[in-house]
Amino acid sequence: MKIIEEIGEAAMLEQLAEECTELAKAALTMARIIRKENPTPVTEKDAIANIREEYTDVVQCAGELSLTVDEEQMARKHERWEKRVRDRT
Protein backbone atom coordinates (compact mmCIF):
# COMPACT_ATOMS: atom_id res chain seq x y z
CA MET A 1 0.00 0.00 0.00
CA LYS A 2 1.25 3.48 -0.84
CA ILE A 3 0.66 5.70 2.18
CA ILE A 4 0.29 8.77 -0.03
CA GLU A 5 -2.82 7.19 -1.57
CA GLU A 6 -4.35 6.97 1.91
CA ILE A 7 -3.40 10.40 3.29
CA GLY A 8 -2.98 12.50 0.15
CA GLU A 9 -0.16 14.53 -1.33
CA ALA A 10 -0.56 17.59 0.91
CA ALA A 11 -0.36 15.47 4.07
CA MET A 12 2.68 13.64 2.71
CA LEU A 13 4.39 16.96 1.97
CA GLU A 14 3.65 18.02 5.56
CA GLN A 15 5.14 14.76 6.78
CA LEU A 16 8.23 15.30 4.62
CA ALA A 17 8.67 18.81 6.05
CA GLU A 18 8.33 17.47 9.59
CA GLU A 19 10.87 14.72 8.98
CA CYS A 20 13.30 17.19 7.36
CA THR A 21 13.01 19.38 10.44
CA GLU A 22 13.69 16.41 12.72
CA LEU A 23 16.72 15.47 10.59
CA ALA A 24 18.02 19.04 10.85
CA LYS A 25 17.64 18.95 14.64
CA ALA A 26 19.46 15.61 14.82
CA ALA A 27 22.33 16.99 12.72
CA LEU A 28 22.56 20.08 14.91
CA THR A 29 22.73 17.90 18.02
CA MET A 30 25.60 15.92 16.48
CA ALA A 31 27.41 19.17 15.66
CA ARG A 32 27.09 20.17 19.33
CA ILE A 33 28.64 16.86 20.33
CA ILE A 34 31.52 17.27 17.88
CA ARG A 35 32.27 20.89 18.85
CA LYS A 36 31.87 20.39 22.60
CA GLU A 37 30.94 24.08 22.90
CA ASN A 38 27.29 23.64 23.89
CA PRO A 39 26.84 20.44 25.91
CA THR A 40 23.95 18.08 25.27
CA PRO A 41 22.90 15.03 27.28
CA VAL A 42 22.61 13.01 24.04
CA THR A 43 25.41 10.52 23.52
CA GLU A 44 27.31 10.33 20.24
CA LYS A 45 25.97 6.82 19.65
CA ASP A 46 22.39 7.98 20.18
CA ALA A 47 22.93 11.07 18.01
CA ILE A 48 24.21 8.98 15.11
CA ALA A 49 21.29 6.57 15.47
CA ASN A 50 18.87 9.51 15.52
CA ILE A 51 20.39 11.00 12.35
CA ARG A 52 20.05 7.64 10.62
CA GLU A 53 16.44 7.23 11.76
CA GLU A 54 15.41 10.72 10.66
CA TYR A 55 17.24 10.40 7.33
CA THR A 56 15.41 7.11 6.75
CA ASP A 57 12.11 8.87 7.45
CA VAL A 58 12.98 11.61 4.92
CA VAL A 59 13.90 9.04 2.26
CA GLN A 60 10.70 7.12 2.94
CA CYS A 61 8.58 10.25 2.50
CA ALA A 62 10.49 11.18 -0.65
CA GLY A 63 9.78 7.72 -2.01
CA GLU A 64 6.08 8.08 -1.30
CA LEU A 65 6.19 11.37 -3.24
CA SER A 66 8.13 9.70 -6.08
CA LEU A 67 10.95 12.21 -5.66
CA THR A 68 14.19 11.27 -7.34
CA VAL A 69 17.71 12.64 -7.30
CA ASP A 70 18.87 14.66 -10.29
CA GLU A 71 22.34 13.17 -10.75
CA GLU A 72 23.48 15.91 -13.14
CA GLN A 73 22.41 18.63 -10.74
CA MET A 74 24.13 16.81 -7.89
CA ALA A 75 27.36 16.66 -9.89
CA ARG A 76 27.17 20.40 -10.65
CA LYS A 77 26.51 21.22 -7.00
CA HIS A 78 29.41 19.01 -5.93
CA GLU A 79 31.73 20.83 -8.33
CA ARG A 80 30.61 24.24 -6.97
CA TRP A 81 31.04 23.04 -3.40
CA GLU A 82 34.47 21.64 -4.18
CA LYS A 83 35.48 24.98 -5.73
CA ARG A 84 34.29 26.91 -2.68
CA VAL A 85 36.32 24.64 -0.41
CA ARG A 86 39.44 25.07 -2.57
CA ASP A 87 38.96 28.85 -2.83
CA ARG A 88 38.29 29.52 0.85
CA THR A 89 41.91 30.43 1.58
XYZ file of C-alpha atoms in Angstrom:
89
model
C 0.000 0.000 0.000
C 1.247 3.482 -0.842
C 0.661 5.697 2.182
C 0.291 8.769 -0.034
C -2.816 7.191 -1.567
C -4.351 6.971 1.908
C -3.401 10.395 3.294
C -2.977 12.497 0.148
C -0.157 14.532 -1.330
C -0.559 17.586 0.914
C -0.357 15.474 4.071
C 2.679 13.638 2.711
C 4.393 16.957 1.974
C 3.653 18.015 5.560
C 5.144 14.755 6.776
C 8.234 15.300 4.618
C 8.669 18.808 6.046
C 8.329 17.469 9.589
C 10.875 14.717 8.977
C 13.298 17.191 7.357
C 13.012 19.383 10.443
C 13.688 16.414 12.718
C 16.724 15.475 10.594
C 18.015 19.040 10.855
C 17.635 18.951 14.643
C 19.458 15.612 14.825
C 22.326 16.991 12.716
C 22.560 20.084 14.913
C 22.730 17.902 18.016
C 25.596 15.923 16.478
C 27.412 19.169 15.659
C 27.086 20.170 19.335
C 28.640 16.863 20.334
C 31.519 17.271 17.883
C 32.272 20.885 18.845
C 31.869 20.388 22.599
C 30.936 24.084 22.901
C 27.293 23.644 23.895
C 26.839 20.439 25.911
C 23.949 18.077 25.272
C 22.905 15.029 27.285
C 22.612 13.013 24.040
C 25.414 10.516 23.521
C 27.307 10.333 20.241
C 25.971 6.825 19.648
C 22.389 7.978 20.178
C 22.928 11.065 18.013
C 24.208 8.977 15.111
C 21.285 6.573 15.473
C 18.873 9.513 15.515
C 20.393 10.997 12.351
C 20.055 7.640 10.618
C 16.440 7.234 11.761
C 15.407 10.719 10.658
C 17.239 10.401 7.329
C 15.413 7.115 6.750
C 12.112 8.872 7.446
C 12.982 11.612 4.918
C 13.903 9.040 2.265
C 10.699 7.121 2.937
C 8.576 10.253 2.499
C 10.492 11.175 -0.647
C 9.780 7.721 -2.009
C 6.078 8.082 -1.301
C 6.187 11.368 -3.238
C 8.132 9.696 -6.079
C 10.948 12.205 -5.663
C 14.192 11.269 -7.341
C 17.712 12.636 -7.300
C 18.869 14.661 -10.293
C 22.340 13.167 -10.751
C 23.481 15.911 -13.136
C 22.407 18.634 -10.739
C 24.128 16.813 -7.890
C 27.361 16.657 -9.887
C 27.170 20.401 -10.649
C 26.506 21.217 -6.998
C 29.408 19.009 -5.926
C 31.725 20.826 -8.335
C 30.612 24.238 -6.971
C 31.036 23.039 -3.401
C 34.469 21.636 -4.181
C 35.480 24.976 -5.733
C 34.289 26.908 -2.675
C 36.324 24.636 -0.413
C 39.442 25.073 -2.568
C 38.958 28.851 -2.834
C 38.293 29.522 0.849
C 41.908 30.430 1.578
